[in-house]
CSV table of C-alpha atoms in Angstrom, one decimal:
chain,number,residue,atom,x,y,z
A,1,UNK,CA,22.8,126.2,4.5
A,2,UNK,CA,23.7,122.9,6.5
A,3,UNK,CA,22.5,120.0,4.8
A,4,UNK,CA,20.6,117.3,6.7
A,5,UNK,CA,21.4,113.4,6.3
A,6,UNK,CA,18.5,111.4,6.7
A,7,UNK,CA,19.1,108.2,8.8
A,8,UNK,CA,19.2,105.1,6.7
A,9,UNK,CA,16.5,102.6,7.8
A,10,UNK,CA,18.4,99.3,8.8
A,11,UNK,CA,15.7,97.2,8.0
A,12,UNK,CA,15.5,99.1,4.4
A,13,UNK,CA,18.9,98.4,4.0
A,14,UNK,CA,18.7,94.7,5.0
A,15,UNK,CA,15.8,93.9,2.6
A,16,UNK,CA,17.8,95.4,-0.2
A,17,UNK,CA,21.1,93.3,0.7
A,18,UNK,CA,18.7,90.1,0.5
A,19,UNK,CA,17.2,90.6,-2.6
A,20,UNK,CA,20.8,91.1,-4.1
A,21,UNK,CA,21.5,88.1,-2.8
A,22,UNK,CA,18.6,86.0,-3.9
A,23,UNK,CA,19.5,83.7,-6.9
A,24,UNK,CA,16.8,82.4,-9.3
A,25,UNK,CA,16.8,78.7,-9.0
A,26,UNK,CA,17.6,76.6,-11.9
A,27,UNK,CA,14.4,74.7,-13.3
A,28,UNK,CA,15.7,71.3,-14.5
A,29,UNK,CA,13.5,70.3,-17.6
A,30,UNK,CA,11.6,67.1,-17.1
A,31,UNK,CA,12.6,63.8,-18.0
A,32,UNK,CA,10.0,62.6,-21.0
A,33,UNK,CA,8.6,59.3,-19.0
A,34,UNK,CA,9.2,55.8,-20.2
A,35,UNK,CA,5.3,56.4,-21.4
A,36,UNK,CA,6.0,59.6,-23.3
A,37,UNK,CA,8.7,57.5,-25.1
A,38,UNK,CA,6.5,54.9,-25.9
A,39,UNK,CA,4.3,56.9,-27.2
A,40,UNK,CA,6.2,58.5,-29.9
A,41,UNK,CA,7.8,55.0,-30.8
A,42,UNK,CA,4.9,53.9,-31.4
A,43,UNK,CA,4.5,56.9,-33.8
A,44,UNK,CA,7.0,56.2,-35.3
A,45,UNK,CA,6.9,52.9,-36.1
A,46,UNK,CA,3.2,53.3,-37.7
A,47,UNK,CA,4.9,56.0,-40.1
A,48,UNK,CA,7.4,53.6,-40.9
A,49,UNK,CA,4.8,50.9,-41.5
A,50,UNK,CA,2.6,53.2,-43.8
A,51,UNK,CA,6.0,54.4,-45.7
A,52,UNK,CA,7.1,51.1,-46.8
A,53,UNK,CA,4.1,50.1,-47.8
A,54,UNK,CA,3.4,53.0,-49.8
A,55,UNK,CA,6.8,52.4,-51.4
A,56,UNK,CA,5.9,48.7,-51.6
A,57,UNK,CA,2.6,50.1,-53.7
A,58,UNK,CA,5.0,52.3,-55.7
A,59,UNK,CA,7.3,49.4,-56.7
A,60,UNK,CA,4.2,48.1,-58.1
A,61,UNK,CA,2.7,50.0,-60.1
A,62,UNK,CA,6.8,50.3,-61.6
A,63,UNK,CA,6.2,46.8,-62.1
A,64,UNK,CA,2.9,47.1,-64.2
A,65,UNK,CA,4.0,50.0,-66.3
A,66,UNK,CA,6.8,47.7,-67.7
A,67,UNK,CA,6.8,45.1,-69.8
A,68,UNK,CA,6.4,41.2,-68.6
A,69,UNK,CA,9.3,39.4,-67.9
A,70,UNK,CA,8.9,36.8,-70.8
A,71,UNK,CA,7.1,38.1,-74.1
A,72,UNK,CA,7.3,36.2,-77.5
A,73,UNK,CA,6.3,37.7,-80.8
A,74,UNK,CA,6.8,35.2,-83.6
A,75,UNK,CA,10.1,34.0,-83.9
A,76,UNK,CA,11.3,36.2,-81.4
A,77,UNK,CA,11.5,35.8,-77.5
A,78,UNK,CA,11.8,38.9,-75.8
A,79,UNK,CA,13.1,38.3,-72.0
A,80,UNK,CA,13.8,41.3,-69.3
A,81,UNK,CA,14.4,41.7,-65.7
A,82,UNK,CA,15.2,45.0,-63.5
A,83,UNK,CA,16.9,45.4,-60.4
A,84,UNK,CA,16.6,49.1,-57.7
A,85,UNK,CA,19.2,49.7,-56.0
A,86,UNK,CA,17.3,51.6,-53.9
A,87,UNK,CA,13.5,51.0,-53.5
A,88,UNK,CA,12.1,52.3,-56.5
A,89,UNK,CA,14.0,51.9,-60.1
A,90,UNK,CA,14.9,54.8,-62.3
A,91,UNK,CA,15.1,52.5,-65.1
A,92,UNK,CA,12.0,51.1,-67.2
A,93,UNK,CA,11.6,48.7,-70.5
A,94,UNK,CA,8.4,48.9,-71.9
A,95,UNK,CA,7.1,46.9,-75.1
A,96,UNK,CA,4.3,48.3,-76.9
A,97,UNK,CA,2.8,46.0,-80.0
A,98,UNK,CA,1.6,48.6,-82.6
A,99,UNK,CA,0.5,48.1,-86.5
A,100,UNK,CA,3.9,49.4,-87.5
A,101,UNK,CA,6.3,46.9,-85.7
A,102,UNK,CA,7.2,46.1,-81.8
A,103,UNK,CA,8.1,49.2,-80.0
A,104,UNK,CA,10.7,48.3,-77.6
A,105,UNK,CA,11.7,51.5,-75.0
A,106,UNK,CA,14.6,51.0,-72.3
A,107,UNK,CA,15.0,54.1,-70.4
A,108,UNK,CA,17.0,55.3,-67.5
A,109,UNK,CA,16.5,58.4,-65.7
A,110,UNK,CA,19.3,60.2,-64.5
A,111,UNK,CA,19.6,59.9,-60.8
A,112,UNK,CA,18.5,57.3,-58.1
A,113,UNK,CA,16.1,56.9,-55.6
A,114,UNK,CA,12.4,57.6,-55.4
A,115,UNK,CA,12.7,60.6,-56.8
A,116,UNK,CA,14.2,58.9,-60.2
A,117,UNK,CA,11.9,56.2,-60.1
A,118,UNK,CA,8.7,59.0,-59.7
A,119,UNK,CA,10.1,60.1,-62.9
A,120,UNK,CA,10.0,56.7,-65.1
A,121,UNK,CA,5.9,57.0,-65.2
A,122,UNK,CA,6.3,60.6,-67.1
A,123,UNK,CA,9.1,59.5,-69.4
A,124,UNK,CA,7.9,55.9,-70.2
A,125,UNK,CA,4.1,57.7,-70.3
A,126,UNK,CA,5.9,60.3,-73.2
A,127,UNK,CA,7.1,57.4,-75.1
A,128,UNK,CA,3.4,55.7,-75.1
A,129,UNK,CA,2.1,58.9,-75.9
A,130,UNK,CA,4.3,59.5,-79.2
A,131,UNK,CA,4.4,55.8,-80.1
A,132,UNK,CA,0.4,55.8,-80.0
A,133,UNK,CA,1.0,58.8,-83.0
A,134,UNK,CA,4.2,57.5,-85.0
A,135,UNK,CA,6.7,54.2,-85.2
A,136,UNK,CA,9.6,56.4,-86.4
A,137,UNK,CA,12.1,56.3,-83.5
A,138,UNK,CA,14.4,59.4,-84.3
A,139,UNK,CA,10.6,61.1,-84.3
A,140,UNK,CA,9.3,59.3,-81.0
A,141,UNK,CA,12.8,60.0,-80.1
A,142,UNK,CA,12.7,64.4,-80.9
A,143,UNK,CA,9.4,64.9,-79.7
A,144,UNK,CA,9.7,63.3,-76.2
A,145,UNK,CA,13.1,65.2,-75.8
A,146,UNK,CA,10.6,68.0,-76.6
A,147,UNK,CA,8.5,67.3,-74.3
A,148,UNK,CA,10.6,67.2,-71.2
A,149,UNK,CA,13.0,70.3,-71.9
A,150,UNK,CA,9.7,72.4,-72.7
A,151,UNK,CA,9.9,71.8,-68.1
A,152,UNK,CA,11.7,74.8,-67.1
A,153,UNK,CA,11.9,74.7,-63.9
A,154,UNK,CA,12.4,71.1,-63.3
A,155,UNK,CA,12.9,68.0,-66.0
A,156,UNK,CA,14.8,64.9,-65.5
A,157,UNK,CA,17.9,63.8,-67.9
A,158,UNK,CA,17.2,60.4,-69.2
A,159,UNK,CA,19.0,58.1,-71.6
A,160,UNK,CA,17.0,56.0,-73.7
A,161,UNK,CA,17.3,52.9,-76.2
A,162,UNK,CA,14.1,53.0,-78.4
A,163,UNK,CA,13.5,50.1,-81.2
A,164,UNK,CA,11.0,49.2,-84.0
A,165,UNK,CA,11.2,45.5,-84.8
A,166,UNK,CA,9.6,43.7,-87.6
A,167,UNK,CA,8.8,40.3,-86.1
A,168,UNK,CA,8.0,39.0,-89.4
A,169,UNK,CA,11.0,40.3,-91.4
A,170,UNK,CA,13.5,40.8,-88.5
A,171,UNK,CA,14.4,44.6,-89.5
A,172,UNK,CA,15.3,46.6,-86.7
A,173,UNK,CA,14.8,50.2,-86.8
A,174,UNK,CA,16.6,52.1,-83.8
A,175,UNK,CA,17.6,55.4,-82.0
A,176,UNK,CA,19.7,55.8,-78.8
A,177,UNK,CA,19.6,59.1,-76.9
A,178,UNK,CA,23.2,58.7,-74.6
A,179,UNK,CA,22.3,55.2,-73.6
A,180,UNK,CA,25.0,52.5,-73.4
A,181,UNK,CA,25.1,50.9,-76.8
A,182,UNK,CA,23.1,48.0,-77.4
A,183,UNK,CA,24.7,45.0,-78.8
A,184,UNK,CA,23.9,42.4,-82.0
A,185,UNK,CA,25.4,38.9,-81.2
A,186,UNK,CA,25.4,37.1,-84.3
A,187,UNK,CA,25.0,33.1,-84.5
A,188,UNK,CA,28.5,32.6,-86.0
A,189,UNK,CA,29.6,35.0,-82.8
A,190,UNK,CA,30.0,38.7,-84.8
A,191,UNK,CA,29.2,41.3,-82.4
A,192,UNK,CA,28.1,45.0,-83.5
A,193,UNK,CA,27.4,48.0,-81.2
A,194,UNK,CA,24.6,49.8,-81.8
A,195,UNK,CA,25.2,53.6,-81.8
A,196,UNK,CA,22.9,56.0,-83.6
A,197,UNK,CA,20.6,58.6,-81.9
A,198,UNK,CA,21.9,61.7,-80.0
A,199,UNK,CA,22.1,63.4,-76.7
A,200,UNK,CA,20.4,62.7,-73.7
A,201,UNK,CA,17.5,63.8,-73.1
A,202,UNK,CA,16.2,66.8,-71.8
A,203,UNK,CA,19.4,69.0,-72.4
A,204,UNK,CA,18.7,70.5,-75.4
A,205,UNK,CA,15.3,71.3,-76.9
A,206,UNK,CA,16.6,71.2,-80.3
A,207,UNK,CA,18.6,68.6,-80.1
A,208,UNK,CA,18.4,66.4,-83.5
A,209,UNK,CA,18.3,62.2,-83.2
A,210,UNK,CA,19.1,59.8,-86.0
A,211,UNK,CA,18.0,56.5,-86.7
A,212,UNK,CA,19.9,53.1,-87.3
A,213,UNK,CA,19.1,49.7,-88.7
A,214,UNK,CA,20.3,46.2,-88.7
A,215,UNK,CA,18.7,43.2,-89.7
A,216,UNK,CA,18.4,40.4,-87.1
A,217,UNK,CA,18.5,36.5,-88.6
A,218,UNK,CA,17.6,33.6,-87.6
A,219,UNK,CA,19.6,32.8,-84.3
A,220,UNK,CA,20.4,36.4,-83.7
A,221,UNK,CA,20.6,38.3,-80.2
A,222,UNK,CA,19.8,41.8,-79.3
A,223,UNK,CA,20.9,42.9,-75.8
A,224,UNK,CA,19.8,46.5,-74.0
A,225,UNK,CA,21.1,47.4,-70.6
A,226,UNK,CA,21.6,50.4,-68.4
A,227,UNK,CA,24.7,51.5,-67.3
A,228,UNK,CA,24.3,50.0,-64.0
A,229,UNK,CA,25.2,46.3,-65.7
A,230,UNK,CA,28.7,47.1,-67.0
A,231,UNK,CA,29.6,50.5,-63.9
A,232,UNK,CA,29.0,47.3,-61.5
A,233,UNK,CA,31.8,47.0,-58.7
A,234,UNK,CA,33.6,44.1,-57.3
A,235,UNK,CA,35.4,44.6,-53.8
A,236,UNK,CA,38.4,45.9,-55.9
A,237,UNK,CA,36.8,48.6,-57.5
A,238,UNK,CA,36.9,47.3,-61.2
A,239,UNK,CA,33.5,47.9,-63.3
A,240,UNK,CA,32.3,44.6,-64.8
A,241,UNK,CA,32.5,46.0,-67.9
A,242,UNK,CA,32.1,45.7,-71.7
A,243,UNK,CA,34.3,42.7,-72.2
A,244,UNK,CA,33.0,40.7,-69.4
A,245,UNK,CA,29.7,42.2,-70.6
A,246,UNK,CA,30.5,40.9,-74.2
A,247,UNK,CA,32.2,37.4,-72.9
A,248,UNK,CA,29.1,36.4,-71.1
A,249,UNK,CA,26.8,36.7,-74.0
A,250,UNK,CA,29.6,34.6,-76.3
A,251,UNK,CA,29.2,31.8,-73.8
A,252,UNK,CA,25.6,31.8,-73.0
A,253,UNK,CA,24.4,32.5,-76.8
A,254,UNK,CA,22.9,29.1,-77.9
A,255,UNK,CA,20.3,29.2,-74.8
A,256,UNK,CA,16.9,31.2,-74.9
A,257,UNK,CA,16.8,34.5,-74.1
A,258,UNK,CA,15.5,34.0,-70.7
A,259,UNK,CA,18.3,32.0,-70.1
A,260,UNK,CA,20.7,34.2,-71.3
A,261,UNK,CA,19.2,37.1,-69.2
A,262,UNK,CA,19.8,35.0,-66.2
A,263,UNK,CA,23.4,34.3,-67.1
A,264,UNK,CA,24.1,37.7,-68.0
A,265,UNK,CA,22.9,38.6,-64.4
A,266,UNK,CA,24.5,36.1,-62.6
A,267,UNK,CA,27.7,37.0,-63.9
A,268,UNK,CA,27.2,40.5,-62.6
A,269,UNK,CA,25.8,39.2,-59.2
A,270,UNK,CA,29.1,36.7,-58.7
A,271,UNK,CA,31.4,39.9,-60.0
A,272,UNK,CA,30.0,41.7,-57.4
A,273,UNK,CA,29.9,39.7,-54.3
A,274,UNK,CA,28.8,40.8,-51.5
A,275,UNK,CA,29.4,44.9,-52.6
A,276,UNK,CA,26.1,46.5,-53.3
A,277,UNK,CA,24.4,48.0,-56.2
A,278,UNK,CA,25.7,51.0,-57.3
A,279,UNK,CA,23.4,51.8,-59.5
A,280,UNK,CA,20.0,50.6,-61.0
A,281,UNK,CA,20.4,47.0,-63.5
A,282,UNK,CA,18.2,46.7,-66.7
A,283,UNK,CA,18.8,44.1,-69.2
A,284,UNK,CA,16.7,42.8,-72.0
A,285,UNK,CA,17.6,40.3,-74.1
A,286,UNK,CA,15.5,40.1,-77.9
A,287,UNK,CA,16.6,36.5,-79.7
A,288,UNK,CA,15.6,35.1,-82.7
A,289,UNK,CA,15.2,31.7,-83.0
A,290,UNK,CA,17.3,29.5,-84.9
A,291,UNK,CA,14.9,28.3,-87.5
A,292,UNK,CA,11.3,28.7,-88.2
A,293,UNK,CA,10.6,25.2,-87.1
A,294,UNK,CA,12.2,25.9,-83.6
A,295,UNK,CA,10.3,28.8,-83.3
A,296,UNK,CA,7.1,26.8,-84.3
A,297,UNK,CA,8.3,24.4,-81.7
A,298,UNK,CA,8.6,27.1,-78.8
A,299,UNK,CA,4.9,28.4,-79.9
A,300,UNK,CA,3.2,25.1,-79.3
């Protein structure tokens, strides 16, 4: 059988060859206008706006929840001053005046930032809370270590520095869950560190806190920090330190406590220079005065 070849159309053929050859233009996105742009500035500045002033707001209600700068109980003057290093503090001193003593709490949550500082309100709220029950500080101490490890899925570590003092007699009851220890300046210059307690907290639910004492005398100095005093960098990298820490108080110990705070954190701020925080500052200073009639004095 002869096969027959069909003629091949040449305008078939030429129709095919073109749309071969077509090629699908490139679509070039749009330039957002200088109004677009605008726009979303704009935008973004108002979000700005309405963050910092919620983190203004924040800062705040920090400042409430903590203790005034200047208190005085008797013959004691209790001075305290806390600086973020960024926007919100993780750190907190609270001083709560109970039948059983002054209840003196410096806390610092592990951690910086907003989310530490979110944290202060449930750890310093904790320590109300158990205060409100009992003035025994390895108790106050246990239960609010309790408390935050009984969060499983998500608890902050926090050191503390928690204190009963007697304005009338001077005793001071204590317990210090891995916080920097706090110091005693004596008026003839003795210094002691102040070490009981235990662990941080929130590691370990049964983790078991004990309970110091020391009697503070007429002319006497209690000092509670964070770590973010002494870790403090100069542009060499050297930490400011216990001895500097220590040094400072010697020479600044005759003033009143809110003099001494200010000296204390001075020094710090002159070590520094121009470096920034590294980490949040806390300092409270708890003096006695010299003699009843000074305190008497400071009263009226």
């Amino acid at each position: 059988m002869n096969s027959v070849t069909q003629p091949i159309s040449t305008t078939a053929t030429r129709r095919a060859l073109d749309t071969r050859s077509q090629v699908v233009p490139h679509v070039v996105p749009r330039k957002p206008r200088r109004q677009d742009l605008e726009i979303k500035l704009a935008e973004l500045q108002k979000d700005y706006a309405a963050l910092h002033t919620a983190i203004f707001e924040a800062a705040q209600v920090h400042r409430r929840l903590c203790a005034p700068r200047l208190l005085s109980y008797q013959d004691f003057e209790i001075a305290s001053e806390i600086f973020a290093v960024r926007h919100l503090p993780g750190d907190f001193f609270t001083v709560e005046e109970t039948d059983g003593g002054i209840i003196l709490a410096l806390g610092d949550i592990c951690g910086k930032g907003l989310s530490a500082g979110m944290w202060t309100t449930h750890v310093a709220g904790l320590v109300r809370a158990h205060t409100s029950r009992t003035t025994d500080t390895e108790e106050i101490m246990t239960q609010v270590n309790v408390d935050l490890t009984r969060m499983l899925s998500l608890r902050p570590f926090a050191s503390l520095f928690l204190a009963n003092l007697n304005p009338t007699t001077g005793v001071l009851h204590y317990s210090s869950a891995g916080h920097p220890p706090a110091l005693v300046l004596r008026a003839d210059g003795e210094l002691e560190r102040l070490c009981e307690g235990g662990l941080l907290l929130g590691v370990l639910s049964d983790a078991e806190y004990s309970r110091g004492a020391v009697q503070l005398n007429y002319g006497d100095m209690l000092v509670v920090y964070s770590d973010g005093i002494i870790e403090s960098l100069n542009h060499a990298g050297h930490e400011f330190g216990y001895e500097r820490l220590e040094a400072q108080l010697r020479e600044s110990q005759a003033d009143s406590a809110d003099s001494v705070l200010f000296s204390v954190l001075g020094a710090v701020q002159d070590f520094a220079g121009t470096r920034p925080l590294v980490d949040d500052m806390s300092l409270a200073v708890v003096r006695r005065a010299n003699s009843p009639a000074m305190a008497n004095a400071r009263a009226a």
